[in-house]
Every structure is written in C-alpha cells, then in structure tokens.
Short mmCIF file of C-alpha atoms in Angstrom, two decimals:
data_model
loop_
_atom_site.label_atom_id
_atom_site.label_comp_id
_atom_site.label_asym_id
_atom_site.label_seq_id
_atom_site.Cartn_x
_atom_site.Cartn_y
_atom_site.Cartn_z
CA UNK A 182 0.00 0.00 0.00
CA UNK A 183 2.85 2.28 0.79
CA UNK A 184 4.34 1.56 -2.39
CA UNK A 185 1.21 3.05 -4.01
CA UNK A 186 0.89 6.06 -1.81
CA UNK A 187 4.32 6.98 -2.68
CA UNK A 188 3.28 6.43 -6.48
CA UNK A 189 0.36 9.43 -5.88
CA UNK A 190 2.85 11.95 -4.05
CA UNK A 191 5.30 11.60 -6.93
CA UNK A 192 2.20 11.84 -9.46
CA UNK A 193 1.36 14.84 -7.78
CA UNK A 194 4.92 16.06 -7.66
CA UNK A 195 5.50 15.57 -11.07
CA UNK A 196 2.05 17.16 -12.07
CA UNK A 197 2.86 19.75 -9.80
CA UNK A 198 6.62 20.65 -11.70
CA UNK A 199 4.71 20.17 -14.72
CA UNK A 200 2.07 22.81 -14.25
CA UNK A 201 5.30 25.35 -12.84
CA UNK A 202 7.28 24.71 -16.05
CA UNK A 203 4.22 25.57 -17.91
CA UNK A 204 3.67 28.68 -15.89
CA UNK A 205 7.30 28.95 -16.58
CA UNK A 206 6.55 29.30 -20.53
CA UNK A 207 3.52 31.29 -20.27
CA UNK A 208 5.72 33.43 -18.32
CA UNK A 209 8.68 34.21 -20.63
CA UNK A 210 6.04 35.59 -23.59
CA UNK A 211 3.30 37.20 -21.70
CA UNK A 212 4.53 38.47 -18.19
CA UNK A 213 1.96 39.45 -15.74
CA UNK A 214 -0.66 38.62 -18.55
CA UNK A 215 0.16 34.88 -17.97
CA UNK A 216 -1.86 34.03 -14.53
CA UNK A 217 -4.93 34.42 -17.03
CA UNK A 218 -3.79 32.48 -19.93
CA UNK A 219 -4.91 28.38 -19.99
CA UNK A 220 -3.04 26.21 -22.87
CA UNK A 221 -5.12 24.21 -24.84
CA UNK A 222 -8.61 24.02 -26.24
CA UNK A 223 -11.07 26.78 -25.36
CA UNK A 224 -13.91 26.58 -27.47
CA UNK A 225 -13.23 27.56 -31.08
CA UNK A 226 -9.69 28.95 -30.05
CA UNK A 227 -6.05 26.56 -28.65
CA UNK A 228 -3.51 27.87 -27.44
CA UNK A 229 0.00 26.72 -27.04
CA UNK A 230 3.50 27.90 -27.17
CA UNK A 231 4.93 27.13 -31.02
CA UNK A 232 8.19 28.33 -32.69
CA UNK A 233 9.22 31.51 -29.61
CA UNK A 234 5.69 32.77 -29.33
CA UNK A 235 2.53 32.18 -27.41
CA UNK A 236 0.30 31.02 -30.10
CA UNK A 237 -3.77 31.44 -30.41
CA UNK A 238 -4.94 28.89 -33.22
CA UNK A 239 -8.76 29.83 -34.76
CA UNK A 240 -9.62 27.52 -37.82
CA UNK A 241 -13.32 27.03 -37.24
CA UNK A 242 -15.06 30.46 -36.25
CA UNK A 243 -14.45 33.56 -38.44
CA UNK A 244 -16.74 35.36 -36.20
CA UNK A 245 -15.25 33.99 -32.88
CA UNK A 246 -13.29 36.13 -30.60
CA UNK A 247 -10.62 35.52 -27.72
CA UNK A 248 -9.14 37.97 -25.20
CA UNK A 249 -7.61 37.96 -21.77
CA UNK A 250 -6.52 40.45 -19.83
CA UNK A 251 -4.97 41.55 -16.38
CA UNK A 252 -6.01 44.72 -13.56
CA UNK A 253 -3.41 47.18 -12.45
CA UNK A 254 -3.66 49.88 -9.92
CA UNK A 255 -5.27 53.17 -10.93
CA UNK A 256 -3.06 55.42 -12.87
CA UNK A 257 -3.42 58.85 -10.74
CA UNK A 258 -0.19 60.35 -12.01
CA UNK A 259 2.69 59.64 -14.29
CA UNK A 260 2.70 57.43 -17.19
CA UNK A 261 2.12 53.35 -17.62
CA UNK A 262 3.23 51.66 -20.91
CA UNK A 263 1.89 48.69 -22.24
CA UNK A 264 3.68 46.87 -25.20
CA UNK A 265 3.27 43.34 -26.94
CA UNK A 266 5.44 41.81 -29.78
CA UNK A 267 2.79 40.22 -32.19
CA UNK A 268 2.02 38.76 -35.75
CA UNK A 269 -0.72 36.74 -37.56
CA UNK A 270 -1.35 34.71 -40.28
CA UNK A 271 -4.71 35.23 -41.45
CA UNK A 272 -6.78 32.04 -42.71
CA UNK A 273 -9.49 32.45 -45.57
CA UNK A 274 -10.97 36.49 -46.94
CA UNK A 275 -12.58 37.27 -43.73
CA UNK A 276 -11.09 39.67 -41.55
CA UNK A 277 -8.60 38.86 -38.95
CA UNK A 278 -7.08 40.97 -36.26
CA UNK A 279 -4.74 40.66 -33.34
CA UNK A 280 -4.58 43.55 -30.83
CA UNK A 281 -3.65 45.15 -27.66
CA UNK A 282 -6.47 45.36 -25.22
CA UNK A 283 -6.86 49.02 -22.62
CA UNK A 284 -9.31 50.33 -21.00
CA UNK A 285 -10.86 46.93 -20.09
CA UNK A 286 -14.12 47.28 -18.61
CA UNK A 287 -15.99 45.56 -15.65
CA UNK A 288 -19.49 44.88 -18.33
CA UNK A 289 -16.24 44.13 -20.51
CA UNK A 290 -16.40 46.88 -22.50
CA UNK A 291 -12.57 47.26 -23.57
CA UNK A 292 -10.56 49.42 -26.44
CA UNK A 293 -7.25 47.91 -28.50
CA UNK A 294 -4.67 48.98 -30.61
CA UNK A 295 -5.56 46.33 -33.86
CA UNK A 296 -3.51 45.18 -36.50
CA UNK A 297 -5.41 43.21 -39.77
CA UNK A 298 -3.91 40.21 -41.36
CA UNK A 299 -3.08 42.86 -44.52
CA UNK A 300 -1.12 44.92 -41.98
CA UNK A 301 -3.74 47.82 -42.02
CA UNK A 302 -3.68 49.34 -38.05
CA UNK A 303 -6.94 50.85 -36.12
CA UNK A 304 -8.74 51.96 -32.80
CA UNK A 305 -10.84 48.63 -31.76
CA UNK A 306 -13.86 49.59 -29.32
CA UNK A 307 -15.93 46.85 -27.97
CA UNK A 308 -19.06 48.46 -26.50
CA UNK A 309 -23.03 47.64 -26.44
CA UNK A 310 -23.27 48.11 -29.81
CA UNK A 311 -20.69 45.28 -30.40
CA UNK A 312 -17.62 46.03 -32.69
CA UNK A 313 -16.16 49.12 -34.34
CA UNK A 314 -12.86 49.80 -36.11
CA UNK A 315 -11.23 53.33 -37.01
CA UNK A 316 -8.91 53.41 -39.40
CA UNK A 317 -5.91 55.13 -38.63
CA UNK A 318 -4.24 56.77 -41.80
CA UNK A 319 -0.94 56.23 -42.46
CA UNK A 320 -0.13 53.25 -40.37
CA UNK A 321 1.09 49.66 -41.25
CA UNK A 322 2.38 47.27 -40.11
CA UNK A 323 5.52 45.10 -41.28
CA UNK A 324 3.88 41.32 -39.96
CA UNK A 325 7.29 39.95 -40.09
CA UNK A 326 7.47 38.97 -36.69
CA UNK A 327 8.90 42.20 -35.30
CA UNK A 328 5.91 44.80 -34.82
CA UNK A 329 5.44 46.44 -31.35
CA UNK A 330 2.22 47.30 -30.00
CA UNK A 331 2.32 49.75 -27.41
CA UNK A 332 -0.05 52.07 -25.04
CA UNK A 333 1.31 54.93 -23.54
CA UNK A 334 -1.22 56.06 -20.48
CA UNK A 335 -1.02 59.04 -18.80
CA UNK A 336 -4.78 59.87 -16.12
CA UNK A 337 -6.44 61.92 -19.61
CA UNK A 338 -4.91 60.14 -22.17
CA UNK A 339 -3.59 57.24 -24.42
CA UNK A 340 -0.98 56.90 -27.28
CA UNK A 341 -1.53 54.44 -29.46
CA UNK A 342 2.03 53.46 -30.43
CA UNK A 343 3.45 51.24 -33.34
CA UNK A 344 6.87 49.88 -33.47
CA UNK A 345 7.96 53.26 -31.61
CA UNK A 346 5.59 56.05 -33.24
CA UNK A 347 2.32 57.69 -31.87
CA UNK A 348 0.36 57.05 -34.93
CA UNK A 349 -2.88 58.08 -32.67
CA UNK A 350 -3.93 59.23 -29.30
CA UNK A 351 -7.35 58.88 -27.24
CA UNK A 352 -8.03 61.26 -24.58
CA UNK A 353 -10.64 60.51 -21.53
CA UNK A 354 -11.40 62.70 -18.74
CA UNK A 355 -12.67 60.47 -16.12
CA UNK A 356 -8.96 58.47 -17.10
CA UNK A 357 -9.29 54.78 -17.97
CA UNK A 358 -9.90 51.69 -16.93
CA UNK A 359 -6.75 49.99 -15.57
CA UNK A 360 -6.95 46.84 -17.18
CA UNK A 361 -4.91 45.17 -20.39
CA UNK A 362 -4.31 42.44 -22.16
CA UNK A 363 -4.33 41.25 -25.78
CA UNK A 364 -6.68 40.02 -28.15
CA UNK A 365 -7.67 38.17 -31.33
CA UNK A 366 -10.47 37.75 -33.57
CA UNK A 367 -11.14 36.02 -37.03
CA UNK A 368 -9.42 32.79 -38.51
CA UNK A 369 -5.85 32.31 -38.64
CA UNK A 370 -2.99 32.03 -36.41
CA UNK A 371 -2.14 34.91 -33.99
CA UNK A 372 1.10 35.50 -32.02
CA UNK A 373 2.73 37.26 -28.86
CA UNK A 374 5.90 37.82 -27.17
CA UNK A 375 6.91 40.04 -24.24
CA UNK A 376 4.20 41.36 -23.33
CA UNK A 377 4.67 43.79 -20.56
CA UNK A 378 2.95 46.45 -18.24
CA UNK A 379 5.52 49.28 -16.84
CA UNK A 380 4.28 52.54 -14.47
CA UNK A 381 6.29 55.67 -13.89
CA UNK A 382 5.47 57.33 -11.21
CA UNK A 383 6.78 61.39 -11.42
CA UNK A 384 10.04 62.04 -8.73
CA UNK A 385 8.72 63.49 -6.04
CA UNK A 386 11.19 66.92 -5.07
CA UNK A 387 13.44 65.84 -1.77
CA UNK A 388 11.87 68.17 0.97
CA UNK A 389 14.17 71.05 1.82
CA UNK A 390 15.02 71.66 5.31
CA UNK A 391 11.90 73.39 7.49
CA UNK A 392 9.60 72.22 4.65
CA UNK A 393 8.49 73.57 1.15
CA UNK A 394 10.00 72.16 -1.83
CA UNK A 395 12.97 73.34 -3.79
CA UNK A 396 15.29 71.87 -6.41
CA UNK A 397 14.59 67.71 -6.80
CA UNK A 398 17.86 65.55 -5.51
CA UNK A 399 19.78 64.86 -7.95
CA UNK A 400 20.21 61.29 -8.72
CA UNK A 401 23.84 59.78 -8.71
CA UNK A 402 25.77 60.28 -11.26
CA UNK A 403 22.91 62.96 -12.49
CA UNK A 404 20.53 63.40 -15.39
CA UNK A 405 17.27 61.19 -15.41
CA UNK A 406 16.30 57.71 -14.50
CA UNK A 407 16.40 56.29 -17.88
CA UNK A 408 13.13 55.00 -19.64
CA UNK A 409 12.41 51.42 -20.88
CA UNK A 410 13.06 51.91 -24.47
CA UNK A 411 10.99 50.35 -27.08
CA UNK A 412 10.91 46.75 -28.81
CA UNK A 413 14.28 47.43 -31.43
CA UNK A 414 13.09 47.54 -35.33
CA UNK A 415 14.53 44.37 -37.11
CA UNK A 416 17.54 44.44 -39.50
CA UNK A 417 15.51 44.06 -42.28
CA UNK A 418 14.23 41.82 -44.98
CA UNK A 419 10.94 40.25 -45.93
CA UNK A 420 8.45 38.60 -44.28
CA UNK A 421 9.73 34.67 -44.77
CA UNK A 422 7.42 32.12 -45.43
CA UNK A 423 7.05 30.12 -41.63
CA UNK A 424 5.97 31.80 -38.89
CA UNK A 425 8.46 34.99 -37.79
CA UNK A 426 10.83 34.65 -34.93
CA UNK A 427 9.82 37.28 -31.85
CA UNK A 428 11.96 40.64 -33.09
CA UNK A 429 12.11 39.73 -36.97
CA UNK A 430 15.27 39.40 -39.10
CA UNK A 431 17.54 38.50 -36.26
CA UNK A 432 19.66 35.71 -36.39
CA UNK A 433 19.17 34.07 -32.84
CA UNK A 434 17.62 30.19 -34.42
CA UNK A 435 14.40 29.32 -32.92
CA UNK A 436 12.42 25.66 -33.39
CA UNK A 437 11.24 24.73 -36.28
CA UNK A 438 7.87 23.62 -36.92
CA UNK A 439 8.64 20.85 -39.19
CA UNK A 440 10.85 18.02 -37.96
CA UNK A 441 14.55 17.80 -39.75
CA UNK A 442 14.79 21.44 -40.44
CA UNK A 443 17.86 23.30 -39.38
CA UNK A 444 17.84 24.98 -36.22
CA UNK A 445 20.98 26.07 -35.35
CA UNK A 446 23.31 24.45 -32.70
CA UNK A 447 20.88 23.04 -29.93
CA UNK A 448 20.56 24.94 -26.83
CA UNK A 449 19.95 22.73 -22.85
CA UNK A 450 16.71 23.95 -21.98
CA UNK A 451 16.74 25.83 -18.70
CA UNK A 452 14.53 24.67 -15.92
CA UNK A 453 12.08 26.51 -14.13
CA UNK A 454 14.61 26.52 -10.92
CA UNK A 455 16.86 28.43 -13.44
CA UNK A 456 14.48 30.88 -14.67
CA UNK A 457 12.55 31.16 -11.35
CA UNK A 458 14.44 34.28 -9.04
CA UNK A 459 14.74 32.68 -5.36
CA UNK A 460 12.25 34.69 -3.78
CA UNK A 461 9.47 32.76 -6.51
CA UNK A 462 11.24 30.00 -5.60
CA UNK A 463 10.69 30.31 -2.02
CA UNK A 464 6.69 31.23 -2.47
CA UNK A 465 6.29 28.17 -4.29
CA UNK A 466 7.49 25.81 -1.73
CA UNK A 467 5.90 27.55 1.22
CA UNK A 468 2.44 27.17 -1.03
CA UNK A 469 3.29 23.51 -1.71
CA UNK A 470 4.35 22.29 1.43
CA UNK A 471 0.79 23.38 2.84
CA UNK A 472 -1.11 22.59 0.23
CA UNK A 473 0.88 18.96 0.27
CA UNK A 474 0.14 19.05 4.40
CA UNK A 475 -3.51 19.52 4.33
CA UNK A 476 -4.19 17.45 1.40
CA UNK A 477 -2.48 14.69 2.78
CA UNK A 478 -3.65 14.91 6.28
CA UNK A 479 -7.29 14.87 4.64
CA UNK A 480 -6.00 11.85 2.67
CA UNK A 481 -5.04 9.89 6.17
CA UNK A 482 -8.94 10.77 7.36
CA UNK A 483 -9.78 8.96 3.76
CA UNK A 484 -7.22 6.02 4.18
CA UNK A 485 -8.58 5.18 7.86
CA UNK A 486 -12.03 5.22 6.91
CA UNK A 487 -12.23 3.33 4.24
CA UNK A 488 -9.97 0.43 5.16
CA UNK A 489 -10.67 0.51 8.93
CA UNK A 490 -6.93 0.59 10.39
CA UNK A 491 -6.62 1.35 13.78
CA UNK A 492 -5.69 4.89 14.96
CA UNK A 493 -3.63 4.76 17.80
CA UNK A 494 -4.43 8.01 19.71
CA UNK A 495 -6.52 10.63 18.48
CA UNK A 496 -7.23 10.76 14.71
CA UNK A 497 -6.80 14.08 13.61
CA UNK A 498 -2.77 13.47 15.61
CA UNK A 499 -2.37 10.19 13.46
CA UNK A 500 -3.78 12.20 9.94
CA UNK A 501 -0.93 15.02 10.88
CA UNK A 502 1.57 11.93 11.18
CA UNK A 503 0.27 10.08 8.07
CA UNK A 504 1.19 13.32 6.37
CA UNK A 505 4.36 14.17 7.67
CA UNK A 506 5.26 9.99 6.95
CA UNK A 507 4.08 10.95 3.47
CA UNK A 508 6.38 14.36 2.83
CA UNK A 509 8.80 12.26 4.60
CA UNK A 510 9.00 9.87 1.82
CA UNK A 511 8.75 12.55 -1.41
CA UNK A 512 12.60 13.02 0.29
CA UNK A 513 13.66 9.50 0.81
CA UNK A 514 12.04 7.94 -2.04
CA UNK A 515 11.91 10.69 -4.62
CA UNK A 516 14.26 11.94 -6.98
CA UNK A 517 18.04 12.18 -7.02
CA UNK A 518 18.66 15.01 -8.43
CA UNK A 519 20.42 17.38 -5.79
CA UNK A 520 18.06 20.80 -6.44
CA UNK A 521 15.23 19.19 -6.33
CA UNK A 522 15.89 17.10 -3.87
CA UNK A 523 16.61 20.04 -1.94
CA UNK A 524 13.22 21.99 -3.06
CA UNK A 525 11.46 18.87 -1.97
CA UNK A 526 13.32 18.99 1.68
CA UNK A 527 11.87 22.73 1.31
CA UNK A 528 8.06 21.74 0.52
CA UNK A 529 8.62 19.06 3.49
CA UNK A 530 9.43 21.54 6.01
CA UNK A 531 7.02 23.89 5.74
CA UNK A 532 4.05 21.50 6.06
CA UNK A 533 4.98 21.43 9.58
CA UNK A 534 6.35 25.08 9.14
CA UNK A 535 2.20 26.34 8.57
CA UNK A 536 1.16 24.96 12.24
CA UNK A 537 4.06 26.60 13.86
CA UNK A 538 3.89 29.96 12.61
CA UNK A 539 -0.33 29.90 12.55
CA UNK A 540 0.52 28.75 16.09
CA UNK A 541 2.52 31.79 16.88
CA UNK A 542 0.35 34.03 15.70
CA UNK A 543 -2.67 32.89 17.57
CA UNK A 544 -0.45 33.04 20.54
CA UNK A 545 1.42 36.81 19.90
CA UNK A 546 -2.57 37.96 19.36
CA UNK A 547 -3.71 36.15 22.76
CA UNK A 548 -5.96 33.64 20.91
CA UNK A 549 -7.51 31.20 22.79
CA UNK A 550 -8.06 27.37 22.41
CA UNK A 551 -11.45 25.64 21.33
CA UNK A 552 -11.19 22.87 24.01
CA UNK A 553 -14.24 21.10 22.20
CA UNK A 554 -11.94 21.24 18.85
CA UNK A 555 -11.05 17.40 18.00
CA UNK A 556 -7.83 19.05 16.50
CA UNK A 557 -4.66 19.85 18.72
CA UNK A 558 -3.44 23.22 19.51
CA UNK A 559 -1.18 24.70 16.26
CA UNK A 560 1.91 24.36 17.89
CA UNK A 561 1.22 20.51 19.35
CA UNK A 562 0.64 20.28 15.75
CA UNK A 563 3.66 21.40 13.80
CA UNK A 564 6.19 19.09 16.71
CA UNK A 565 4.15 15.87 15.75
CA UNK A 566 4.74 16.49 12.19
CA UNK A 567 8.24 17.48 12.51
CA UNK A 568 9.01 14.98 14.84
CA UNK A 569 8.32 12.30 12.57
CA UNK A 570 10.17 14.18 9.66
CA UNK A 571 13.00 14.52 11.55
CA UNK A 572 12.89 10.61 12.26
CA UNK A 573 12.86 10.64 8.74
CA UNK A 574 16.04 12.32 7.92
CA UNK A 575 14.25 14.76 4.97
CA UNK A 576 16.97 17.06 6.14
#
C-alpha cells in the first residue's frame, strides 16, 4: 500500500513541476498577462506555445473572438506603458485581427490597438453596440514577426504606439480603466511575445530643510532615470514564409515547426529553478508544502475510513503523522537530483512550518483554544509532524 501512496505523491509532484514549467513558458512571452492564460482548447480557439511565441490557433469560427486580460492599480499620475510583440497569419478572406487590449471594462467593454492580417492598423472599441474599427491613416504594419504594440497612459490620455511612433492618441477625462491584455479575432494564427505592463510614477522633489519644496535631488551620477526603451526595429528583410521569430530578421535560431529542419546548434533547456528568481522559488514551496500538508492529512482521514486501520491516539494526531510519513517519503524515495531534492526537503518543512507559525500568531494575538476542537493546539501540531520528519532524515 505504501508503495502506491508513494506512487500518488510523486504523481502529484511531477504534475505539480509540470504545471510550474508551464507557468514557466507562459511566463517568458506574456509576463503578468500569464496568470490568465490556460493552454489548450477553449472553445473555437487553442492555445499553445509554437516556434518563440505564445500562439492562439482559430480555424473554425471567423466570427469567434478571444481575449484575456490583467487589472493594475489606478493610474493617478505619471505614465504606464503597455507593449506586446505580435504577428498573424490570417486564414481564408474574412477579416482577422490581433490587438492590444486598454481600458478593459468591468461589463467588458474594452478598447485595442488592432492590426489586420493585410497589416492595415486601427482603434478597436468593444461596446453595447458590439464592434467598431477606425482606421488610422498612415499606419502599417511590417507582420514579419517584429511589430510592437504599445499604449502609452497618462490619467487623460492614451498613445496608441506602433513599433515606436504615436500614430494616434485617445483622450478621456474620467482616465481609464486599468486593465490590459491582448486580443484576437477572425481565422488564422495569432502570435505574442513580451508582453509587458511598466508605471512611472513622477520624482517626487526631496523636501528642503523646514519644509516647502525646492530643487529635486539629484540622482547619482545625475541626469534622469532612464526609460524602458521600445521593442528594437529588425535588421531588415521580408516577411519569410514560416511563422516569424519574436523581433524579426535577427539571427538568434528558434524551433522549427517541421521536424529535420535546421535549427541552429541546440541549446539545454533551462529549468524553471533556473528561470525562477529565489524569492518565486521560495513562495512556491511555502504554497506547496501546505497545500501537500492539508491534502495529505485529509487523505489519512480517507485512508482510515475506508480500510478501517486502527488509529492509535486521536485521529486528527495520526492524519498530521500520516502526512508528515508521506512528505517524509517525497525526500527519501523521490528523486536524485540534488536541487530538487533540496526543493522537496523545502516543501517538506514547511508543512509542519504552517502549524508553527499559525501557532505563533494565535499566541502573539492572545488567541484562545477551542477545548471542544477534535484538533490539537497549532503548535502541538507542527512538533508531531516534525518529529516524525526529523525521524525521517528529509533534512
């Protein structure tokens, strides 16, 4: 039976790595935007991450329409740019579009920055009425893998901005919505890369002595804080016939769609403990080792009741030991490799680790005890666990 038990933790582990690396990838093309993004099949639309892009794939529904988005704070001052790498291949004479989304409304009313599958640009607005697209005069763009959308937000206004020129602005008293994303509509295949959100927020003067404000402290070195500049133009050429690489003309190889086509010199692919900084690192084992705790605890509740083993002592103590046994084991019996072996030690820990420190707060804030509570006090809690991973040797 143990043998089997082990076989669900190291399901769940590997599920578990499987959903971070995918996070991971989501990540690395759409930024903040990626919490919000699901791959695979959602409705008419997939998506997936093909050649250096995250892909949206429409061949069923011209009229069909896919968006997400992400909320920011409320721009009261300064400036927030938005900006998006994309491309699209359109599929069949209706029209296709990819875009990026502002103003995103709670009824989900939202306005985008569009570009057509012939390169023609416009103002999107999605309101009651449905769909509307203004022209703007002037613009196009390249669709060769290296065009930059961007929004540049200020409270009263917006520049629409295409591979680094205000080709139109909106203005809007009450300010806008702070909400973004991207977006796609028609047939066809539609790309992104880098998507990111940026606010600058104007120095504030350094107060002079007694109050009232004089000349600003200068920075070191002097001048300005330097502004993110925008997504470089490519080097040039025409559009080729596969899908563009993220940045267009540049020579960095990226994989090919079809198998036995040249891709350069292989590169090792990083893994998400490379990519991740510690501090995400960190998060994600304090949010696995108590997710792993409770669901495992509630698992030992399952595993008595259904085959009828004896508890010695009270239940709820021998669920918190089943668990611990179970962490225990991701350690002892799980993989060899020496980071995660040491991320697993990690997750292990702070099971326990959640009882002592919901423990000490309910002490520091001179909680009380529900004697009637079948469950032991916090910190009775987290040295029964850790007793029995310490037997262990996790560590």
């Amino acid at each position: 039976m143990f043998r089997s038990l082990r076989a669900l933790v190291l399901a769940i582990v590997v599920w578990s790595t499987a959903s971070f690396q995918v996070l991971a990838q989501v990540e690395e093309h759409l930024g903040p935007l990626a919490g919000a993004v699901t791959l695979g099949v959602d409705g008419d639309w997939e998506a997936r991450i093909q050649d250096g892009w995250f892909n949206l794939f429409n061949t069923v529904n011209s009229d069909s329409v896919q968006f997400y988005y992400t909320g920011e704070d409320p721009l009261t001052a300064g400036e927030r740019d938005i900006s998006v790498t994309t491309v699209l291949r359109g599929d069949g004479d209706t029209l296709s579009f990819t875009g990026l989304v502002f103003d995103h409304k709670e009824n989900g009313n939202f306005q985008a920055i569009s570009v057509s599958q012939t390169g023609d640009v416009g103002l999107l607005t999605y309101d009651e009425n449905g769909f509307s697209l203004q022209a703007i005069d002037g613009a196009k763009a390249r669709l060769d893998g290296s065009d930059v959308l961007e929004i540049r937000e200020t409270p009263t206004k917006a520049d629409l901005v295409l591979n680094g020129q205000v080709i139109h602005t909106v203005t809007s008293n009450g300010g806008f919505t702070p909400s973004y994303g991207i977006v796609a509509a028609g047939l066809g295949r539609f790309a992104y890369n880098g998507f990111t959100i940026n606010t600058t927020q104007p120095e504030q003067p350094f107060p002079a002595p007694g109050g009232g404000n004089k000349q600003p402290f200068p920075a070191p070195g002097g001048g300005t804080t330097p502004q993110q500049q925008p997504f470089p133009a490519p080097g040039g050429g025409t559009t080729p016939a596969p899908m563009p690489q993220p940045g267009g003309g540049g020579t960095k190889p990226a994989p090919q769609p079809v198998p036995g086509q040249p891709t350069g010199t292989p590169q090792p692919a990083s893994t998400p403990q490379q990519q991740a900084s510690p501090q995400d690192i960190y998060v994600s084992q304090v949010l696995l080792g108590t997710t792993f705790g409770v669901f495992f605890h509630e698992f030992g509740h399952a595993l008595i009741g259904e085959t009828g083993l004896p508890a010695t002592g009270p239940e709820e103590d021998t669920a918190d030991e089943f668990s611990a046994f179970i962490m225990g084991a991701m350690v002892t019996d799980g993989t060899t490799d020496p980071i995660e072996k040491q991320s697993a030690i990690q997750i292990a820990q702070h099971a326990a680790l959640f009882w002592y420190y919901s423990g000490l707060e309910n002490a520091q804030q001179g909680g009380g005890f529900d004697w009637q509570d079948e469950h032991s006090p916090n910190l009775k809690r987290f040295r029964n666990m850790f007793c029995v991973l310490y037997g262990s040797e996790p560590g």
